[in-house]
Structures are given as C-alpha cells and as structure tokens.
Coordinates of C-alpha atoms in Angstrom, one line a residue:
X21 CA 256.7 -33.7 -8.4
X22 CA 256.4 -33.5 -4.7
X23 CA 254.1 -30.5 -5.0
X24 CA 251.8 -32.4 -7.4
X25 CA 251.5 -35.3 -4.9
X26 CA 250.7 -32.9 -2.1
X27 CA 247.9 -31.3 -4.2
X28 CA 246.5 -34.7 -5.1
X29 CA 246.5 -35.8 -1.5
X30 CA 244.9 -32.5 -0.4
X31 CA 242.2 -32.7 -3.0
X32 CA 241.4 -36.3 -2.3
X33 CA 241.0 -35.7 1.4
X34 CA 237.6 -33.9 1.0
X35 CA 236.1 -36.5 -1.3
X36 CA 234.9 -38.9 1.5
X37 CA 233.3 -36.0 3.3
X38 CA 231.4 -35.1 0.1
X39 CA 230.2 -38.7 -0.2
X40 CA 228.9 -38.6 3.3
X41 CA 227.1 -35.3 2.6
X42 CA 225.4 -36.6 -0.5
X43 CA 224.4 -39.9 1.1
X44 CA 221.0 -38.7 2.5
X45 CA 220.0 -37.5 -1.0
X46 CA 220.7 -41.0 -2.4
X47 CA 218.3 -42.7 0.1
X48 CA 214.8 -43.2 -1.4
X49 CA 212.2 -41.0 0.4
X50 CA 210.0 -44.1 1.0
X51 CA 212.4 -45.4 3.5
X52 CA 213.1 -42.0 5.2
X53 CA 213.0 -42.2 9.0
X54 CA 209.6 -41.4 10.5
X55 CA 207.5 -43.6 8.2
X56 CA 207.1 -41.6 4.9
X57 CA 204.2 -43.2 2.8
X58 CA 205.4 -45.5 0.1
X59 CA 203.3 -43.7 -2.6
X60 CA 204.6 -40.2 -1.6
X61 CA 207.9 -38.6 -0.7
X62 CA 209.1 -36.5 2.2
X63 CA 211.0 -33.3 1.7
X64 CA 213.9 -32.8 4.1
X65 CA 212.0 -34.4 7.0
X66 CA 208.7 -36.3 7.4
X67 CA 207.1 -33.0 8.5
X68 CA 206.5 -32.2 4.8
X69 CA 204.8 -35.0 2.8
X70 CA 203.9 -34.6 -0.9
X71 CA 202.0 -37.2 -3.0
X72 CA 201.8 -35.9 -6.6
X73 CA 200.0 -37.7 -9.4
X74 CA 200.1 -41.1 -7.8
X75 CA 196.3 -41.7 -8.7
X76 CA 195.5 -42.6 -5.1
X77 CA 191.9 -43.7 -4.5
X78 CA 192.1 -42.7 -0.8
X79 CA 194.5 -40.8 1.4
X80 CA 197.6 -42.7 2.5
X81 CA 197.2 -44.4 5.8
X82 CA 200.8 -44.6 6.9
X83 CA 201.4 -40.8 7.4
X84 CA 204.0 -39.8 9.9
X85 CA 202.5 -38.5 13.2
X86 CA 204.8 -35.5 13.0
X87 CA 203.7 -34.3 9.6
X88 CA 203.0 -30.5 9.4
X89 CA 202.3 -30.0 5.7
X90 CA 200.5 -32.6 3.5
X91 CA 200.0 -32.1 -0.2
X92 CA 198.1 -34.6 -2.4
X93 CA 197.8 -33.5 -6.1
X94 CA 196.4 -35.3 -9.2
X95 CA 194.8 -38.3 -7.5
X96 CA 191.2 -39.6 -7.5
X97 CA 189.9 -38.9 -4.0
X98 CA 186.3 -38.7 -5.2
X99 CA 184.8 -39.0 -1.7
X100 CA 186.3 -37.8 1.6
X101 CA 184.9 -40.1 4.2
X102 CA 184.8 -39.4 8.0
X103 CA 188.3 -39.1 9.4
X104 CA 189.7 -39.6 5.9
X105 CA 193.2 -38.4 7.0
X106 CA 193.4 -39.7 10.5
X107 CA 193.8 -43.5 10.6
X108 CA 195.8 -42.2 13.6
X109 CA 195.4 -38.6 14.8
X110 CA 197.8 -36.1 13.2
X111 CA 198.0 -33.5 16.0
X112 CA 200.6 -31.3 14.2
X113 CA 199.1 -31.1 10.7
X114 CA 198.6 -27.4 9.9
X115 CA 198.3 -27.3 6.1
X116 CA 196.4 -29.7 3.8
X117 CA 196.5 -29.2 0.1
X118 CA 194.1 -31.3 -2.0
X119 CA 194.2 -29.7 -5.5
X120 CA 193.2 -31.5 -8.7
X121 CA 191.9 -34.7 -6.9
X122 CA 188.5 -35.0 -8.5
X123 CA 186.9 -34.6 -5.0
X124 CA 183.1 -34.6 -5.4
X125 CA 181.7 -35.3 -2.0
X126 CA 182.8 -34.3 1.5
X127 CA 181.1 -36.2 4.2
X128 CA 180.5 -35.2 7.9
X129 CA 183.7 -35.1 10.1
X130 CA 185.9 -35.7 7.1
X131 CA 188.7 -33.7 8.9
X132 CA 188.3 -35.5 12.2
X133 CA 191.7 -36.1 13.9
X134 CA 193.2 -32.9 12.5
X135 CA 192.9 -30.5 15.5
X136 CA 195.7 -28.2 14.5
X137 CA 194.7 -27.8 10.8
X138 CA 194.7 -24.1 9.9
X139 CA 194.8 -24.1 6.0
X140 CA 192.7 -26.3 3.7
X141 CA 193.1 -26.1 -0.1
X142 CA 190.3 -27.8 -2.1
X143 CA 190.8 -25.8 -5.3
X144 CA 190.2 -27.3 -8.7
X145 CA 187.9 -30.1 -7.6
X146 CA 184.4 -30.6 -9.0
X147 CA 182.5 -30.4 -5.7
X148 CA 178.9 -31.7 -5.8
X149 CA 178.1 -32.3 -2.2
X150 CA 179.4 -30.8 1.1
X151 CA 177.9 -32.1 4.4
X152 CA 176.9 -29.6 7.1
X153 CA 179.6 -31.1 9.4
X154 CA 182.3 -31.5 6.7
X155 CA 184.8 -29.2 8.5
X156 CA 183.7 -29.8 12.1
X157 CA 186.8 -31.8 12.9
X158 CA 189.1 -28.8 12.3
X159 CA 188.1 -26.1 14.9
X160 CA 191.3 -24.0 14.2
X161 CA 190.7 -23.8 10.4
X162 CA 191.4 -20.2 9.4
X163 CA 192.0 -20.3 5.6
X164 CA 189.8 -22.2 3.1
X165 CA 190.7 -22.2 -0.6
X166 CA 187.8 -23.1 -3.0
X167 CA 189.2 -21.6 -6.2
X168 CA 187.5 -23.2 -9.3
X169 CA 185.7 -25.7 -7.0
X170 CA 182.1 -24.5 -7.3
X171 CA 181.7 -24.8 -11.1
X172 CA 180.1 -28.3 -11.1
X173 CA 177.1 -27.4 -9.0
X174 CA 175.7 -24.5 -7.0
X175 CA 176.8 -25.2 -3.5
X176 CA 176.0 -22.0 -1.6
X177 CA 173.1 -23.6 0.3
X178 CA 175.3 -26.6 1.3
X179 CA 178.4 -24.6 2.2
X180 CA 176.6 -22.0 4.3
X181 CA 175.9 -24.4 7.3
X182 CA 179.3 -26.0 6.8
X183 CA 181.1 -22.6 7.3
X184 CA 178.7 -21.2 9.9
X185 CA 180.6 -22.6 13.0
X186 CA 184.1 -21.8 11.6
X187 CA 186.3 -18.9 12.5
X188 CA 187.6 -18.3 9.1
X189 CA 189.9 -15.4 8.4
X190 CA 190.5 -16.0 4.7
X191 CA 188.2 -17.4 2.0
X192 CA 189.2 -17.9 -1.6
X193 CA 186.5 -18.2 -4.2
X194 CA 188.3 -17.2 -7.4
X195 CA 187.3 -18.6 -10.8
X196 CA 183.9 -19.9 -9.8
X197 CA 181.7 -18.0 -12.3
X198 CA 179.9 -16.2 -9.4
X199 CA 177.4 -13.5 -10.6
X200 CA 176.7 -12.1 -7.1
X201 CA 178.4 -11.7 -3.8
X202 CA 177.9 -15.0 -1.9
X203 CA 176.8 -13.3 1.3
X204 CA 175.6 -16.5 2.9
X205 CA 179.2 -17.9 2.8
X206 CA 180.7 -15.0 4.7
X207 CA 181.1 -15.9 8.4
X208 CA 181.5 -13.1 11.0
X209 CA 185.1 -12.2 11.5
X210 CA 186.2 -12.9 7.9
X211 CA 189.1 -10.7 7.0
X212 CA 190.0 -11.6 3.4
X213 CA 187.8 -12.6 0.5
X214 CA 189.2 -13.5 -2.9
X215 CA 186.6 -13.0 -5.7
X216 CA 188.9 -12.6 -8.7
X217 CA 188.1 -14.0 -12.1
X218 CA 184.4 -14.5 -11.5
X219 CA 181.4 -13.1 -13.5
X220 CA 180.6 -10.1 -11.3
X221 CA 179.3 -7.1 -13.2
X222 CA 178.9 -5.0 -10.1
X223 CA 178.0 -5.2 -6.4
X224 CA 174.4 -4.3 -5.9
X225 CA 173.2 -2.0 -3.1
X226 CA 172.0 -4.9 -0.9
X227 CA 175.3 -6.7 -1.3
X228 CA 177.2 -3.5 -0.3
X229 CA 175.0 -3.3 2.8
X230 CA 175.9 -6.8 3.8
X231 CA 179.5 -5.8 3.7
X232 CA 178.8 -3.3 6.4
X233 CA 177.4 -5.9 8.8
X234 CA 179.1 -5.7 12.3
X235 CA 181.2 -8.8 11.7
X236 CA 182.4 -7.9 8.2
X237 CA 183.4 -4.2 8.5
X238 CA 187.0 -5.1 8.4
X239 CA 186.7 -7.5 5.4
X240 CA 189.1 -6.9 2.5
X241 CA 188.1 -8.3 -0.9
X242 CA 189.9 -8.6 -4.2
X243 CA 187.8 -8.2 -7.4
X244 CA 190.3 -8.3 -10.3
X245 CA 189.5 -10.0 -13.6
X246 CA 185.7 -9.5 -13.3
X247 CA 183.6 -8.3 -16.3
X248 CA 182.5 -5.0 -14.6
X249 CA 179.7 -3.3 -16.5
X250 CA 180.2 0.5 -16.3
X251 CA 176.6 1.7 -16.7
X252 CA 174.3 3.6 -14.4
X253 CA 173.7 0.5 -12.2
X254 CA 177.3 0.7 -11.2
X255 CA 176.9 4.1 -9.4
X256 CA 176.3 2.7 -5.9
X257 CA 179.3 0.4 -6.2
X258 CA 181.5 3.2 -7.5
X259 CA 180.5 5.4 -4.6
X260 CA 181.2 2.7 -2.1
X261 CA 184.6 1.8 -3.8
X262 CA 185.8 5.4 -3.5
X263 CA 184.8 5.6 0.1
X264 CA 186.3 2.2 1.0
X265 CA 189.2 1.8 -1.4
X266 CA 191.4 0.6 1.4
X267 CA 189.1 -2.5 1.7
X268 CA 189.8 -3.5 -2.0
X269 CA 193.6 -4.0 -2.4
X270 CA 193.3 -4.1 -6.2
X271 CA 190.8 -1.2 -6.5
X272 CA 193.1 0.9 -8.7
X273 CA 193.4 -2.0 -11.1
X274 CA 189.7 -2.5 -11.7
X275 CA 188.7 -1.8 -15.3
X276 CA 185.4 -1.7 -17.3
X277 CA 184.5 -4.7 -19.5
X278 CA 181.7 -2.7 -21.1
X279 CA 179.9 -0.9 -22.7
X280 CA 182.3 -0.6 -25.7
X281 CA 183.0 3.2 -25.2
X282 CA 184.3 2.6 -21.7
X283 CA 186.0 -0.8 -22.2
X284 CA 189.3 -0.8 -20.5
X285 CA 188.7 2.4 -18.5
X286 CA 189.9 2.5 -14.9
X287 CA 187.0 2.4 -12.6
X288 CA 188.1 4.9 -10.1
X289 CA 188.6 7.5 -12.8
X290 CA 185.0 7.5 -13.9
X291 CA 182.4 10.0 -12.9
X292 CA 179.0 8.8 -11.8
X293 CA 177.2 11.2 -14.1
X294 CA 179.2 9.8 -17.0
X295 CA 177.7 6.3 -16.5
X296 CA 174.8 6.0 -18.9
X297 CA 172.1 3.4 -18.6
X298 CA 172.8 0.8 -21.2
X299 CA 170.2 0.3 -23.9
X300 CA 168.5 -3.1 -24.2
X301 CA 170.5 -5.7 -26.1
X302 CA 169.3 -6.8 -29.6
X303 CA 168.6 -10.3 -28.3
X304 CA 166.5 -9.0 -25.5
X305 CA 164.6 -6.7 -27.9
X306 CA 163.9 -9.7 -30.2
X307 CA 162.7 -11.8 -27.3
X308 CA 160.4 -9.0 -26.1
X309 CA 158.9 -8.6 -29.6
X310 CA 158.1 -12.3 -29.7
X311 CA 156.5 -12.1 -26.3
X312 CA 154.4 -9.1 -27.4
X313 CA 153.4 -10.8 -30.6
X314 CA 152.3 -13.9 -28.7
X315 CA 150.2 -11.7 -26.3
X316 CA 148.5 -10.0 -29.3
X317 CA 147.6 -13.3 -30.9
X318 CA 146.2 -14.5 -27.6
X319 CA 144.0 -11.4 -27.3
X320 CA 142.8 -11.9 -30.8
X321 CA 141.9 -15.5 -30.1
X322 CA 140.0 -14.5 -26.9
X323 CA 138.0 -11.8 -28.8
X324 CA 137.1 -14.3 -31.5
X325 CA 135.9 -16.9 -28.9
X326 CA 133.9 -14.2 -27.2
X327 CA 132.2 -13.2 -30.5
X328 CA 131.3 -16.8 -31.1
X329 CA 129.9 -17.2 -27.7
X330 CA 127.8 -14.0 -27.8
X331 CA 126.4 -15.0 -31.3
X332 CA 125.9 -18.7 -30.6
X333 CA 122.1 -18.5 -31.2
X334 CA 122.4 -16.7 -34.5
X335 CA 125.2 -19.0 -35.6
X336 CA 123.1 -22.0 -34.6
X337 CA 120.1 -20.7 -36.7
X338 CA 122.4 -20.0 -39.6
X339 CA 123.8 -23.5 -39.5
X340 CA 120.3 -24.9 -39.3
X341 CA 119.2 -22.9 -42.4
X342 CA 122.4 -23.9 -44.2
X343 CA 121.7 -27.6 -43.4
X344 CA 118.0 -27.3 -44.7
X345 CA 119.2 -25.6 -47.9
X346 CA 121.7 -28.3 -48.5
X347 CA 119.1 -31.0 -47.8
X348 CA 116.7 -29.4 -50.3
X349 CA 119.4 -29.2 -52.9
X350 CA 120.3 -32.8 -52.4
X351 CA 116.6 -33.9 -52.6
X352 CA 116.4 -32.0 -55.9
X353 CA 119.4 -33.8 -57.2
X354 CA 118.0 -37.1 -56.0
X355 CA 114.6 -36.5 -57.8
X356 CA 116.3 -35.7 -61.1
X357 CA 118.5 -38.8 -60.8
X358 CA 115.4 -40.9 -60.3
X359 CA 113.6 -39.3 -63.3
X360 CA 116.6 -39.9 -65.5
X361 CA 116.9 -43.5 -64.4
X362 CA 113.2 -44.4 -65.0
X363 CA 113.0 -46.7 -68.1
X364 CA 109.5 -45.5 -69.0
X365 CA 110.6 -42.0 -69.5
X366 CA 113.5 -43.3 -71.5
X367 CA 111.4 -45.4 -73.8
X368 CA 108.9 -42.5 -74.4
X369 CA 111.6 -40.2 -75.3
X370 CA 113.2 -42.8 -77.7
X371 CA 110.0 -43.7 -79.7
X372 CA 108.3 -40.5 -80.9
X373 CA 104.7 -40.6 -82.3
X374 CA 103.5 -43.1 -79.7

C-alpha cells in the first residue's frame, strides 16, 4: 500500500510541469508577444508569420518588425500598391511567399521598405501588369519564383525592364506555356533557370548562342516535362546538350514527345543522323491546299478581267448589235400587235364578199 502511494506521488509530481510546458501552445497566436497579425498566426516566434486562406484584400498592416518569413496564401491581393508590405519598414524580412493570391498588378516600388528581402514567390497568380520599378525596393532580391504566373498575358516586355537592375541568382518560370527561351528575362549573373513543364520543343541556335553570353556562361537550366520534338531541327540543341550536360541537371531525364517512333526515347541516347525531318502535318497540308486553290482562283479572275479589258471595243460593238437586234424584234412584235388590234382589219376578215 505504501509503495502504491509513493508511485502515485511520484507520477503526480511531473503533471504541473507538463501543464507549464503545454501552456504556450494553448495561447492563441493572435496574442503572441511581438504583435502577430490578428488574421494570421505566428509559428514559434513572430519571425515566421503565415496568413492562409483569410481572403485578405490587402497585406496585414500590424506585422511584427522582427519578421523574417512572411507567407500569404489564398487571399485576394489583386493589386500590390507602393510599399504594400511596409506600413512600417521590415528590415529583417528575407522571404515573402504570395502564392494563390489573385495578384494581377504590381505597381512601382511595391516592395519598398523590404531592404533585406532575398526570396520572392509570386507563383500561381494571374499577372497582367508589372511596372518597370516593381522590384526596385528590394535591392538584395536573389530568387524570384514566377511559376504559373505568366499564363494570363504575355509579360516578357514588361518584366524585362523590371528585372534589368536586379542581381538575380535564381529565376523560376515553370508551367508558363513558354514556347521559346525568354532571353530578355535573363539578367547577367543568373545562375539557375527553371523552365520545366512549359511548351518548349527545342532550343534554337540563336537561343543557344544567348546562353553563351559572358554573363550567362555559368547558367544552369532545368528542362524536364517539356514536349521535345526529336526531328532534324533538334540537332543543334542535341549537340549543345552533349557538350554542356553539366549545365542541365536533368539532362539524362529528357525524353522525346514526338514523332511517334521516338516518343519516350532518352534524348542523350539519340544520334543526330537518326533525327529525320518531320513531314508536314495533315492540317498544314489542308491549309496549304486551300491557300493554293485561292491563289489559282485569283489568277483566273485576273486573266478574265484582262480579257474583258483588251476586248472592250469588240464587246461594246457586240452589245450595240445585240441591242439593235432586240429593238428590231420588239418593233416587229409591236407592229403585229397593232395590226391585230385594228378593228377595220377585224371586220374585213369577219365579213367575206364585201
């Protein structure tokens, strides 16, 4: 009996300490020390703030000054105005994630007040307009993620000046339906470029030359999940890939999407002489035939008009003769009608012997 009491006393001695240990977890994040925003929650400390699916119309204003990582997901931040995240400066913010927020417009100096920002994630937003000074407030920005963010509108011309003055090291453009290498978006000094899951069939010779520019010779790019067309036009890219396989981390995983005989074949195992030029597609042949038929009809029409023009005098004479013949014929019909309608002729014919 005494042993049972000792065990109960021993086991009950650590229960108060367990309660003290779990007490911070029971405190709502909104009242965490350091001013965690009411619409968000802070993980461990106010240095990590997450606002998920709160349907915010604008970034929270009461962010803690010591925040390092800020994540806003599933809201409706359609326009990022100047200094959108800096009602007061956030000197320690290094990572800003803004996925799935329906962001359509980024105005000048939208990142003002974020001097330490190094990573910006704008993926999965239907971007329509990006000002030339959109990222000017983040001079230390090194990683920009724009995965599935360029599908709503072609933004290469707008993004090029916005990225020109940045010292980016990594740029992610996966899932944007790109059909060509966006050379205008590649600032000098870029080290990593993610082009996975686009619509690239190959990299043309001019695009490969742009990768050899002095500021891009160390660039590594990933090209997986692109519909590579393994025909004769792929030969320059295949030769470049074999010589610079170290610059494409997923080079050994690249496979052909067509033509059908080579579908699924590993790119690096192909021989250049085995890449045949693809025949024209049936749809293209049909379109070409319609164009040719239209050209033939146009030529026939031109020839017909020329014949009419060269024989205009003869045609005019023929029309005059035809009109005179028709007039004579109508006059004959008119004379006969008058004769038949004359009552004297009718009475003479009706009373013989007079």
